[in-house]
Amino acid sequence: MASRLLCFNKPYGVLSQFTPEGRWHGLKDFIDIPGIYVAGRLDADSEGLLLLTNDGKLQARISDPRYKMEKTYWVQVEGEPDDAALERLRHGVQLNDGPTLPARAQRMEAPANLWQRDPPVRFRQSIPTSWLELVIREGRNRQVRRMTAAVGYPTLRLVRAAIGPYTLEGLAPGTLRDVPLP
């Protein structure tokens, strides 16, 4: 069987596994291709790019932190991060499981053509929200959420926009496409 690499836009509420659990859906609700596996994970309450492949070596290369494949996230946070918070993210943040590697962090406008989330993100009239773009090379459990909380700006919505050269561009939630192998 020929090797395949697929990009999937994982909706909110879907696990990075084929089997559903509790209130969360599984990938089997969206993907019916035998012999493919997830390369890396994305929490059920996060959205965006997930890579899948039928090639075990490629799966390891994508998901193993030793290969340092960059992951780009669009993060809607509560509040408006100041320059000091961005600098902390850029230098690495101390988390309960140790310091993070430095991230690329910048403010951004709300992503163009971003779909509505179901259910919608909670809003509080007295607290503004803003968007950040964070690029990291690690993949610890809930790392981006913990990083923004550590600098005082809790994450409200998290969308993975890219993994290395692969992006969400043109990919609606719940859809997938084959991409060329690296």
CSV table of N, CA and C in Angstrom, one decimal:
chain,number,residue,atom,x,y,z
A,1,MET,N,0.8,-1.2,0.0
A,1,MET,CA,0.0,0.0,0.0
A,1,MET,C,0.9,1.2,0.0
A,2,ALA,N,0.5,2.2,-0.8
A,2,ALA,CA,1.3,3.5,-0.9
A,2,ALA,C,1.1,4.3,0.3
A,3,SER,N,2.2,5.0,0.7
A,3,SER,CA,2.1,5.9,1.9
A,3,SER,C,1.2,7.1,1.6
A,4,ARG,N,0.4,7.5,2.6
A,4,ARG,CA,-0.5,8.6,2.5
A,4,ARG,C,-0.3,9.6,3.7
A,5,LEU,N,-0.5,10.8,3.4
A,5,LEU,CA,-0.5,11.8,4.5
A,5,LEU,C,-1.8,12.7,4.2
A,6,LEU,N,-2.6,12.8,5.3
A,6,LEU,CA,-3.8,13.6,5.2
A,6,LEU,C,-3.8,14.7,6.2
A,7,CYS,N,-4.4,15.8,5.8
A,7,CYS,CA,-4.7,17.0,6.7
A,7,CYS,C,-6.2,16.9,7.0
A,8,PHE,N,-6.5,17.0,8.3
A,8,PHE,CA,-7.9,17.0,8.7
A,8,PHE,C,-8.1,18.2,9.6
A,9,ASN,N,-9.2,18.9,9.4
A,9,ASN,CA,-9.6,20.1,10.2
A,9,ASN,C,-10.5,19.5,11.3
A,10,LYS,N,-9.9,19.3,12.5
A,10,LYS,CA,-10.7,18.7,13.6
A,10,LYS,C,-11.6,19.7,14.2
A,11,PRO,N,-12.9,19.4,14.3
A,11,PRO,CA,-13.8,20.4,14.9
A,11,PRO,C,-13.7,20.3,16.5
A,12,TYR,N,-14.2,21.3,17.1
A,12,TYR,CA,-14.3,21.3,18.6
A,12,TYR,C,-15.1,20.1,19.0
A,13,GLY,N,-14.7,19.4,20.1
A,13,GLY,CA,-15.5,18.3,20.6
A,13,GLY,C,-15.2,16.9,20.0
A,14,VAL,N,-14.1,16.9,19.2
A,14,VAL,CA,-13.7,15.6,18.6
A,14,VAL,C,-12.3,15.2,19.2
A,15,LEU,N,-12.2,14.0,19.6
A,15,LEU,CA,-10.9,13.5,20.1
A,15,LEU,C,-9.9,13.2,19.0
A,16,SER,N,-8.7,13.1,19.3
A,16,SER,CA,-7.6,12.8,18.3
A,16,SER,C,-7.5,11.3,18.3
A,17,GLN,N,-8.6,10.5,18.3
A,17,GLN,CA,-8.6,9.1,18.2
A,17,GLN,C,-9.9,8.7,17.5
A,18,PHE,N,-9.9,7.5,17.0
A,18,PHE,CA,-11.1,7.1,16.3
A,18,PHE,C,-12.3,6.7,17.2
A,19,THR,N,-12.0,6.3,18.4
A,19,THR,CA,-13.1,5.9,19.3
A,19,THR,C,-13.6,7.0,20.1
A,20,PRO,N,-15.0,7.2,20.1
A,20,PRO,CA,-15.5,8.3,21.0
A,20,PRO,C,-15.4,7.9,22.4
A,21,GLU,N,-15.5,8.9,23.3
A,21,GLU,CA,-15.4,8.7,24.8
A,21,GLU,C,-16.3,9.7,25.4
A,22,GLY,N,-17.3,9.2,26.2
A,22,GLY,CA,-18.1,10.1,27.0
A,22,GLY,C,-18.9,11.1,26.0
A,23,ARG,N,-18.7,12.4,26.3
A,23,ARG,CA,-19.4,13.4,25.5
A,23,ARG,C,-18.7,13.8,24.2
A,24,TRP,N,-17.5,13.2,24.1
A,24,TRP,CA,-16.6,13.6,22.9
A,24,TRP,C,-16.8,12.6,21.7
A,25,HIS,N,-16.8,13.2,20.5
A,25,HIS,CA,-16.9,12.3,19.3
A,25,HIS,C,-15.5,11.8,19.0
A,26,GLY,N,-15.4,10.7,18.2
A,26,GLY,CA,-14.2,10.2,17.7
A,26,GLY,C,-14.0,10.5,16.2
A,27,LEU,N,-12.8,10.3,15.7
A,27,LEU,CA,-12.5,10.6,14.3
A,27,LEU,C,-13.3,9.7,13.4
A,28,LYS,N,-13.8,8.5,13.9
A,28,LYS,CA,-14.5,7.6,13.0
A,28,LYS,C,-15.8,8.3,12.5
A,29,ASP,N,-16.3,9.3,13.2
A,29,ASP,CA,-17.5,10.0,12.7
A,29,ASP,C,-17.2,10.9,11.5
A,30,PHE,N,-15.9,11.0,11.2
A,30,PHE,CA,-15.5,11.9,10.0
A,30,PHE,C,-14.7,11.2,9.0
A,31,ILE,N,-13.9,10.2,9.4
A,31,ILE,CA,-12.9,9.6,8.5
A,31,ILE,C,-13.2,8.1,8.5
A,32,ASP,N,-13.3,7.5,7.3
A,32,ASP,CA,-13.5,6.1,7.1
A,32,ASP,C,-12.5,5.6,6.1
A,33,ILE,N,-11.2,5.6,6.6
A,33,ILE,CA,-10.1,5.2,5.8
A,33,ILE,C,-9.3,4.2,6.6
A,34,PRO,N,-9.3,2.9,6.2
A,34,PRO,CA,-8.6,1.9,7.1
A,34,PRO,C,-7.1,2.1,7.0
A,35,GLY,N,-6.5,1.8,8.2
A,35,GLY,CA,-5.0,1.8,8.2
A,35,GLY,C,-4.3,3.1,8.4
A,36,ILE,N,-5.1,4.2,8.7
A,36,ILE,CA,-4.4,5.5,9.0
A,36,ILE,C,-4.4,5.8,10.5
A,37,TYR,N,-3.4,6.5,10.9
A,37,TYR,CA,-3.2,6.8,12.3
A,37,TYR,C,-2.9,8.3,12.5
A,38,VAL,N,-3.3,8.8,13.7
A,38,VAL,CA,-3.0,10.2,14.0
A,38,VAL,C,-1.5,10.4,14.2
A,39,ALA,N,-0.9,11.5,13.7
A,39,ALA,CA,0.5,11.8,14.0
A,39,ALA,C,0.4,13.1,14.8
A,40,GLY,N,0.5,12.9,16.1
A,40,GLY,CA,0.3,14.0,17.1
A,40,GLY,C,-1.1,14.1,17.6
A,41,ARG,N,-1.3,14.9,18.6
A,41,ARG,CA,-2.6,15.0,19.2
A,41,ARG,C,-3.1,16.4,19.3
A,42,LEU,N,-4.4,16.6,19.5
A,42,LEU,CA,-5.0,17.9,19.7
A,42,LEU,C,-6.2,17.6,20.6
A,43,ASP,N,-6.2,18.3,21.7
A,43,ASP,CA,-7.3,18.1,22.7
A,43,ASP,C,-8.7,18.2,22.1
A,44,ALA,N,-9.7,17.6,22.7
A,44,ALA,CA,-11.0,17.6,22.2
A,44,ALA,C,-11.6,19.1,22.2
A,45,ASP,N,-11.2,19.9,23.2
A,45,ASP,CA,-11.7,21.3,23.2
A,45,ASP,C,-10.8,22.2,22.4
A,46,SER,N,-9.9,21.7,21.6
A,46,SER,CA,-9.1,22.5,20.6
A,46,SER,C,-9.6,22.1,19.2
A,47,GLU,N,-9.3,23.0,18.3
A,47,GLU,CA,-9.7,22.8,16.9
A,47,GLU,C,-8.5,22.9,16.0
A,48,GLY,N,-8.7,22.5,14.7
A,48,GLY,CA,-7.7,22.7,13.7
A,48,GLY,C,-7.0,21.5,13.2
A,49,LEU,N,-5.8,21.8,12.7
A,49,LEU,CA,-5.1,20.8,11.9
A,49,LEU,C,-4.6,19.6,12.7
A,50,LEU,N,-4.9,18.5,12.1
A,50,LEU,CA,-4.5,17.2,12.6
A,50,LEU,C,-3.9,16.4,11.4
A,51,LEU,N,-2.8,15.8,11.5
A,51,LEU,CA,-2.2,15.1,10.4
A,51,LEU,C,-2.4,13.6,10.7
A,52,LEU,N,-2.7,12.8,9.6
A,52,LEU,CA,-2.9,11.4,9.7
A,52,LEU,C,-2.1,10.7,8.6
A,53,THR,N,-1.6,9.5,8.9
A,53,THR,CA,-0.9,8.8,7.9
A,53,THR,C,-1.0,7.3,8.1
A,54,ASN,N,-0.6,6.6,7.1
A,54,ASN,CA,-0.5,5.1,7.2
A,54,ASN,C,0.9,4.6,7.3
A,55,ASP,N,1.8,5.6,7.4
A,55,ASP,CA,3.3,5.3,7.4
A,55,ASP,C,3.8,5.6,8.8
A,56,GLY,N,4.2,4.5,9.5
A,56,GLY,CA,4.7,4.6,10.8
A,56,GLY,C,5.9,5.4,11.0
A,57,LYS,N,6.8,5.4,10.1
A,57,LYS,CA,8.0,6.2,10.2
A,57,LYS,C,7.7,7.7,10.1
A,58,LEU,N,6.8,8.0,9.1
A,58,LEU,CA,6.4,9.4,9.0
A,58,LEU,C,5.6,9.9,10.2
A,59,GLN,N,4.8,9.0,10.7
A,59,GLN,CA,4.0,9.3,11.9
A,59,GLN,C,5.0,9.7,13.1
A,60,ALA,N,6.0,8.9,13.3
A,60,ALA,CA,7.0,9.2,14.3
A,60,ALA,C,7.7,10.5,14.0
A,61,ARG,N,8.1,10.8,12.8
A,61,ARG,CA,8.8,12.0,12.4
A,61,ARG,C,8.0,13.2,12.7
A,62,ILE,N,6.7,13.1,12.5
A,62,ILE,CA,5.8,14.3,12.7
A,62,ILE,C,5.6,14.5,14.2
A,63,SER,N,5.4,13.5,14.9
A,63,SER,CA,4.9,13.6,16.3
A,63,SER,C,6.1,13.7,17.3
A,64,ASP,N,7.3,13.2,17.0
A,64,ASP,CA,8.4,13.1,17.9
A,64,ASP,C,9.0,14.5,18.1
A,65,PRO,N,9.0,15.0,19.4
A,65,PRO,CA,9.6,16.3,19.6
A,65,PRO,C,11.1,16.5,19.2
A,66,ARG,N,11.8,15.4,19.0
A,66,ARG,CA,13.2,15.4,18.6
A,66,ARG,C,13.3,16.0,17.2
A,67,TYR,N,12.3,15.9,16.4
A,67,TYR,CA,12.4,16.4,15.0
A,67,TYR,C,11.9,17.9,15.0
A,68,LYS,N,11.4,18.4,16.1
A,68,LYS,CA,11.1,19.8,16.3
A,68,LYS,C,10.3,20.5,15.1
A,69,MET,N,9.3,19.8,14.7
A,69,MET,CA,8.4,20.3,13.7
A,69,MET,C,7.5,21.4,14.4
A,70,GLU,N,7.6,22.6,13.8
A,70,GLU,CA,6.9,23.8,14.4
A,70,GLU,C,5.4,23.6,14.3
A,71,LYS,N,4.7,24.0,15.3
A,71,LYS,CA,3.2,24.0,15.3
A,71,LYS,C,2.8,25.4,15.5
A,72,THR,N,1.9,25.9,14.7
A,72,THR,CA,1.4,27.3,14.8
A,72,THR,C,-0.1,27.2,15.3
A,73,TYR,N,-0.3,28.0,16.3
A,73,TYR,CA,-1.6,28.1,16.9
A,73,TYR,C,-2.2,29.5,16.9
A,74,TRP,N,-3.5,29.6,16.6
A,74,TRP,CA,-4.2,30.9,16.8
A,74,TRP,C,-4.9,30.8,18.1
A,75,VAL,N,-4.7,31.7,19.0
A,75,VAL,CA,-5.2,31.6,20.4
A,75,VAL,C,-6.0,32.8,20.7
A,76,GLN,N,-7.3,32.6,21.0
A,76,GLN,CA,-8.1,33.7,21.5
A,76,GLN,C,-8.0,33.7,23.0
A,77,VAL,N,-7.6,34.8,23.6
A,77,VAL,CA,-7.4,34.8,25.0
A,77,VAL,C,-8.3,35.9,25.7
A,78,GLU,N,-8.5,35.7,27.0
A,78,GLU,CA,-9.2,36.7,27.7
A,78,GLU,C,-8.3,37.8,28.1
A,79,GLY,N,-8.7,39.0,27.7
A,79,GLY,CA,-7.9,40.2,28.0
A,79,GLY,C,-7.0,40.5,26.8
A,80,GLU,N,-6.1,41.6,27.0
A,80,GLU,CA,-5.3,42.0,25.9
A,80,GLU,C,-3.8,42.0,26.4
A,81,PRO,N,-3.1,40.9,26.0
A,81,PRO,CA,-1.7,40.7,26.4
A,81,PRO,C,-0.8,41.9,26.2
A,82,ASP,N,-0.1,42.3,27.2
A,82,ASP,CA,0.9,43.4,27.0
A,82,ASP,C,2.2,42.9,26.5
A,83,ASP,N,3.1,43.8,26.3
A,83,ASP,CA,4.4,43.4,25.7
A,83,ASP,C,5.2,42.5,26.7
A,84,ALA,N,5.0,42.7,28.0
A,84,ALA,CA,5.7,41.9,29.0
A,84,ALA,C,5.3,40.4,28.9
A,85,ALA,N,4.0,40.2,28.7
A,85,ALA,CA,3.4,38.9,28.6
A,85,ALA,C,4.0,38.2,27.3
A,86,LEU,N,4.0,38.9,26.2
A,86,LEU,CA,4.6,38.4,25.0
A,86,LEU,C,6.0,38.0,25.1
A,87,GLU,N,6.8,38.9,25.8
A,87,GLU,CA,8.2,38.6,26.0
A,87,GLU,C,8.4,37.4,26.9
A,88,ARG,N,7.6,37.2,27.9
A,88,ARG,CA,7.7,35.9,28.7
A,88,ARG,C,7.5,34.7,27.8
A,89,LEU,N,6.5,34.7,27.0
A,89,LEU,CA,6.2,33.6,26.0
A,89,LEU,C,7.4,33.4,25.1
A,90,ARG,N,8.0,34.5,24.7
A,90,ARG,CA,9.1,34.4,23.7
A,90,ARG,C,10.4,33.8,24.4
A,91,HIS,N,10.5,34.0,25.7
A,91,HIS,CA,11.7,33.5,26.4
A,91,HIS,C,11.5,32.1,27.1
A,92,GLY,N,10.2,31.6,27.1
A,92,GLY,CA,9.9,30.4,27.7
A,92,GLY,C,9.2,30.7,29.1
A,93,VAL,N,8.2,29.9,29.4
A,93,VAL,CA,7.4,30.1,30.6
A,93,VAL,C,7.6,28.9,31.5
A,94,GLN,N,7.7,29.2,32.8
A,94,GLN,CA,7.8,28.1,33.8
A,94,GLN,C,6.4,27.5,34.0
A,95,LEU,N,6.3,26.2,33.8
A,95,LEU,CA,5.1,25.5,34.0
A,95,LEU,C,5.3,24.5,35.1
A,96,ASN,N,4.3,23.8,35.6
A,96,ASN,CA,4.5,22.9,36.7
A,96,ASN,C,5.3,21.7,36.4
A,97,ASP,N,5.5,21.4,35.1
A,97,ASP,CA,6.4,20.3,34.6
A,97,ASP,C,7.7,20.8,34.0
A,98,GLY,N,8.0,22.0,34.3
A,98,GLY,CA,9.3,22.6,33.9
A,98,GLY,C,9.1,23.7,32.9
A,99,PRO,N,10.2,24.3,32.5
A,99,PRO,CA,10.1,25.5,31.6
A,99,PRO,C,9.8,25.0,30.2
A,100,THR,N,9.1,25.9,29.5
A,100,THR,CA,8.9,25.6,28.0
A,100,THR,C,10.1,26.2,27.2
A,101,LEU,N,10.2,25.7,26.1
A,101,LEU,CA,11.2,26.3,25.1
A,101,LEU,C,10.6,27.6,24.7
A,102,PRO,N,11.4,28.6,24.3
A,102,PRO,CA,10.9,29.8,23.8
A,102,PRO,C,9.9,29.6,22.6
A,103,ALA,N,8.9,30.5,22.6
A,103,ALA,CA,7.9,30.4,21.5
A,103,ALA,C,8.0,31.7,20.7
A,104,ARG,N,7.6,31.6,19.5
A,104,ARG,CA,7.3,32.9,18.7
A,104,ARG,C,5.9,33.3,19.1
A,105,ALA,N,5.8,34.5,19.5
A,105,ALA,CA,4.5,35.0,20.0
A,105,ALA,C,4.3,36.4,19.5
A,106,GLN,N,3.1,36.6,18.9
A,106,GLN,CA,2.7,38.0,18.5
A,106,GLN,C,1.2,38.1,18.5
A,107,ARG,N,0.8,39.4,18.6
A,107,ARG,CA,-0.6,39.7,18.5
A,107,ARG,C,-1.0,39.5,17.1
A,108,MET,N,-2.3,39.2,16.9
A,108,MET,CA,-2.8,39.1,15.5
A,108,MET,C,-4.3,39.6,15.5
A,109,GLU,N,-4.8,39.9,14.4
A,109,GLU,CA,-6.2,40.2,14.2
A,109,GLU,C,-6.9,38.9,14.3
A,110,ALA,N,-8.2,38.9,14.5
A,110,ALA,CA,-9.0,37.6,14.5
A,110,ALA,C,-8.8,37.0,13.1
A,111,PRO,N,-8.5,35.7,13.0
A,111,PRO,CA,-8.2,35.1,11.8
A,111,PRO,C,-9.4,35.3,10.8
A,112,ALA,N,-9.0,35.6,9.6
A,112,ALA,CA,-10.0,35.8,8.5
A,112,ALA,C,-10.6,34.5,8.2
A,113,ASN,N,-11.9,34.5,7.8
A,113,ASN,CA,-12.6,33.3,7.4
A,113,ASN,C,-12.6,32.2,8.5
A,114,LEU,N,-12.5,32.5,9.8
A,114,LEU,CA,-12.5,31.5,10.8
A,114,LEU,C,-14.0,31.1,11.0
A,115,TRP,N,-14.3,29.9,11.1
A,115,TRP,CA,-15.6,29.4,11.2
A,115,TRP,C,-16.1,29.7,12.7
A,116,GLN,N,-17.4,29.7,12.8
A,116,GLN,CA,-18.1,29.8,14.1
A,116,GLN,C,-17.8,28.5,14.9
A,117,ARG,N,-17.6,28.6,16.2
A,117,ARG,CA,-17.4,27.4,17.0
A,117,ARG,C,-18.7,27.0,17.6
A,118,ASP,N,-19.0,25.7,17.7
A,118,ASP,CA,-20.2,25.2,18.3
A,118,ASP,C,-19.8,24.3,19.4
A,119,PRO,N,-20.0,24.6,20.7
A,119,PRO,CA,-20.7,25.8,21.1
A,119,PRO,C,-19.8,27.1,21.1
A,120,PRO,N,-20.4,28.3,21.0
A,120,PRO,CA,-19.6,29.5,21.0
A,120,PRO,C,-18.8,29.6,22.2
A,121,VAL,N,-17.7,30.4,22.1
A,121,VAL,CA,-16.8,30.7,23.2
A,121,VAL,C,-17.6,31.7,24.1
A,122,ARG,N,-17.3,31.5,25.4
A,122,ARG,CA,-18.0,32.4,26.4
A,122,ARG,C,-17.4,33.8,26.3
A,123,PHE,N,-18.3,34.8,26.5
A,123,PHE,CA,-17.8,36.2,26.5
A,123,PHE,C,-18.3,36.8,27.7
A,124,ARG,N,-17.5,37.7,28.3
A,124,ARG,CA,-17.9,38.6,29.4
A,124,ARG,C,-17.8,40.0,28.9
A,125,GLN,N,-18.9,40.7,29.1
A,125,GLN,CA,-18.9,42.1,28.6
A,125,GLN,C,-17.8,43.0,29.1
A,126,SER,N,-17.4,42.8,30.4
A,126,SER,CA,-16.5,43.7,31.0
A,126,SER,C,-15.0,43.3,30.7
A,127,ILE,N,-14.8,42.1,30.0
A,127,ILE,CA,-13.4,41.7,29.7
A,127,ILE,C,-13.3,41.5,28.2
A,128,PRO,N,-12.4,42.3,27.6
A,128,PRO,CA,-12.2,42.1,26.1
A,128,PRO,C,-11.4,40.8,25.8
A,129,THR,N,-11.5,40.4,24.6
A,129,THR,CA,-10.7,39.2,24.2
A,129,THR,C,-9.8,39.7,23.0
A,130,SER,N,-8.7,38.9,22.8
A,130,SER,CA,-7.8,39.2,21.7
A,130,SER,C,-7.2,37.9,21.2
A,131,TRP,N,-6.5,38.0,20.1
A,131,TRP,CA,-5.9,36.9,19.4
A,131,TRP,C,-4.4,37.0,19.4
A,132,LEU,N,-3.7,35.8,19.6
A,132,LEU,CA,-2.3,35.7,19.5
A,132,LEU,C,-2.0,34.6,18.5
A,133,GLU,N,-0.8,34.7,17.9
A,133,GLU,CA,-0.3,33.6,17.1
A,133,GLU,C,0.9,33.1,17.9
A,134,LEU,N,0.9,31.8,18.3
A,134,LEU,CA,2.0,31.2,19.0
A,134,LEU,C,2.6,30.1,18.2
A,135,VAL,N,3.9,30.0,18.0
A,135,VAL,CA,4.6,29.0,17.3
A,135,VAL,C,5.5,28.3,18.3
A,136,ILE,N,5.2,27.0,18.5
A,136,ILE,CA,6.1,26.2,19.4
A,136,ILE,C,6.6,25.0,18.7
A,137,ARG,N,7.6,24.4,19.4
A,137,ARG,CA,8.3,23.2,18.8
A,137,ARG,C,8.1,22.0,19.8
A,138,GLU,N,7.4,22.2,20.9
A,138,GLU,CA,7.1,21.1,21.8
A,138,GLU,C,5.7,20.7,21.6
A,139,GLY,N,5.2,19.8,22.4
A,139,GLY,CA,3.8,19.4,22.4
A,139,GLY,C,3.4,18.7,23.7
A,140,ARG,N,3.7,19.4,24.8
A,140,ARG,CA,3.2,18.9,26.1
A,140,ARG,C,1.7,19.0,26.2
A,141,ASN,N,1.2,18.2,27.1
A,141,ASN,CA,-0.2,18.2,27.4
A,141,ASN,C,-0.7,19.6,27.7
A,142,ARG,N,-1.7,20.1,26.9
A,142,ARG,CA,-2.4,21.4,27.0
A,142,ARG,C,-1.4,22.5,27.2
A,143,GLN,N,-0.2,22.4,26.5
A,143,GLN,CA,0.9,23.4,26.7
A,143,GLN,C,0.5,24.8,26.4
A,144,VAL,N,-0.2,25.0,25.2
A,144,VAL,CA,-0.5,26.4,24.9
A,144,VAL,C,-1.4,27.0,25.9
A,145,ARG,N,-2.4,26.3,26.3
A,145,ARG,CA,-3.4,26.8,27.3
A,145,ARG,C,-2.7,27.1,28.6
A,146,ARG,N,-1.7,26.3,29.0
A,146,ARG,CA,-1.0,26.5,30.3
A,146,ARG,C,-0.1,27.7,30.1
A,147,MET,N,0.5,27.9,28.9
A,147,MET,CA,1.4,29.0,28.7
A,147,MET,C,0.7,30.3,28.8
A,148,THR,N,-0.5,30.4,28.1
A,148,THR,CA,-1.2,31.7,28.2
A,148,THR,C,-1.7,32.0,29.6
A,149,ALA,N,-2.1,30.9,30.3
A,149,ALA,CA,-2.6,31.1,31.7
A,149,ALA,C,-1.4,31.6,32.6
A,150,ALA,N,-0.2,31.0,32.3
A,150,ALA,CA,0.9,31.4,33.2
A,150,ALA,C,1.3,32.9,33.0
A,151,VAL,N,1.0,33.5,31.9
A,151,VAL,CA,1.3,34.9,31.7
A,151,VAL,C,0.1,35.8,32.0
A,152,GLY,N,-1.0,35.2,32.5
A,152,GLY,CA,-2.2,35.9,32.9
A,152,GLY,C,-3.3,36.1,31.9
A,153,TYR,N,-3.3,35.3,30.8
A,153,TYR,CA,-4.3,35.5,29.8
A,153,TYR,C,-4.9,34.1,29.4
A,154,PRO,N,-5.9,33.7,30.1
A,154,PRO,CA,-6.5,32.4,29.9
A,154,PRO,C,-7.0,32.2,28.4
A,155,THR,N,-6.8,31.0,27.9
A,155,THR,CA,-7.2,30.7,26.5
A,155,THR,C,-8.7,30.4,26.5
A,156,LEU,N,-9.4,31.1,25.6
A,156,LEU,CA,-10.8,30.8,25.4
A,156,LEU,C,-11.0,29.9,24.2
A,157,ARG,N,-10.2,30.1,23.1
A,157,ARG,CA,-10.3,29.2,21.9
A,157,ARG,C,-8.9,29.0,21.4
A,158,LEU,N,-8.7,27.8,20.9
A,158,LEU,CA,-7.4,27.4,20.5
A,158,LEU,C,-7.6,26.6,19.1
A,159,VAL,N,-6.9,27.2,18.1
A,159,VAL,CA,-7.0,26.6,16.7
A,159,VAL,C,-5.6,26.4,16.3
A,160,ARG,N,-5.3,25.1,15.9
A,160,ARG,CA,-3.9,24.8,15.4
A,160,ARG,C,-4.0,25.1,13.9
A,161,ALA,N,-3.3,26.0,13.4
A,161,ALA,CA,-3.3,26.5,12.0
A,161,ALA,C,-2.3,25.8,11.1
A,162,ALA,N,-1.2,25.3,11.7
A,162,ALA,CA,-0.2,24.7,10.8
A,162,ALA,C,0.7,23.7,11.7
A,163,ILE,N,1.2,22.7,11.0
A,163,ILE,CA,2.2,21.8,11.5
A,163,ILE,C,3.3,21.8,10.4
A,164,GLY,N,4.4,22.3,10.7
A,164,GLY,CA,5.5,22.4,9.7
A,164,GLY,C,4.9,23.1,8.5
A,165,PRO,N,5.0,22.6,7.3
A,165,PRO,CA,4.6,23.2,6.1
A,165,PRO,C,3.1,23.0,5.8
A,166,TYR,N,2.4,22.2,6.6
A,166,TYR,CA,1.0,21.8,6.3
A,166,TYR,C,0.1,22.8,7.1
A,167,THR,N,-1.0,23.3,6.4
A,167,THR,CA,-1.8,24.3,6.9
A,167,THR,C,-3.3,24.0,6.8
A,168,LEU,N,-4.1,24.7,7.5
A,168,LEU,CA,-5.6,24.6,7.4
A,168,LEU,C,-6.2,25.2,6.1
A,169,GLU,N,-5.4,26.0,5.4
A,169,GLU,CA,-5.9,26.8,4.3
A,169,GLU,C,-6.8,26.0,3.4
A,170,GLY,N,-8.1,26.5,3.2
A,170,GLY,CA,-9.0,25.9,2.4
A,170,GLY,C,-9.7,24.6,2.9
A,171,LEU,N,-9.5,24.3,4.1
A,171,LEU,CA,-10.0,23.1,4.7
A,171,LEU,C,-11.1,23.4,5.8
A,172,ALA,N,-12.4,23.1,5.4
A,172,ALA,CA,-13.5,23.4,6.3
A,172,ALA,C,-13.4,22.4,7.5
A,173,PRO,N,-14.0,22.8,8.7
A,173,PRO,CA,-14.1,21.9,9.8
A,173,PRO,C,-14.7,20.5,9.4
A,174,GLY,N,-14.1,19.4,9.8
A,174,GLY,CA,-14.7,18.1,9.6
A,174,GLY,C,-14.3,17.5,8.2
A,175,THR,N,-13.4,18.2,7.5
A,175,THR,CA,-13.0,17.7,6.1
A,175,THR,C,-11.5,17.4,6.1
A,176,LEU,N,-11.1,16.6,5.1
A,176,LEU,CA,-9.7,16.2,5.0
A,176,LEU,C,-9.3,16.3,3.6
A,177,ARG,N,-8.0,16.3,3.4
A,177,ARG,CA,-7.4,16.2,2.0
A,177,ARG,C,-6.1,15.5,2.1
A,178,ASP,N,-5.8,14.8,1.0
A,178,ASP,CA,-4.4,14.2,0.8
A,178,ASP,C,-3.5,15.3,0.5
A,179,VAL,N,-2.2,15.2,1.1
A,179,VAL,CA,-1.2,16.2,0.7
A,179,VAL,C,0.0,15.4,0.3
A,180,PRO,N,0.9,16.0,-0.5
A,180,PRO,CA,2.2,15.4,-0.9
A,180,PRO,C,3.0,14.9,0.3
A,181,LEU,N,3.6,13.8,0.2
A,181,LEU,CA,4.5,13.3,1.2
A,181,LEU,C,5.8,14.2,1.2
A,182,PRO,N,6.4,14.4,2.4
A,182,PRO,CA,7.6,15.2,2.5
A,182,PRO,C,8.8,14.5,1.9
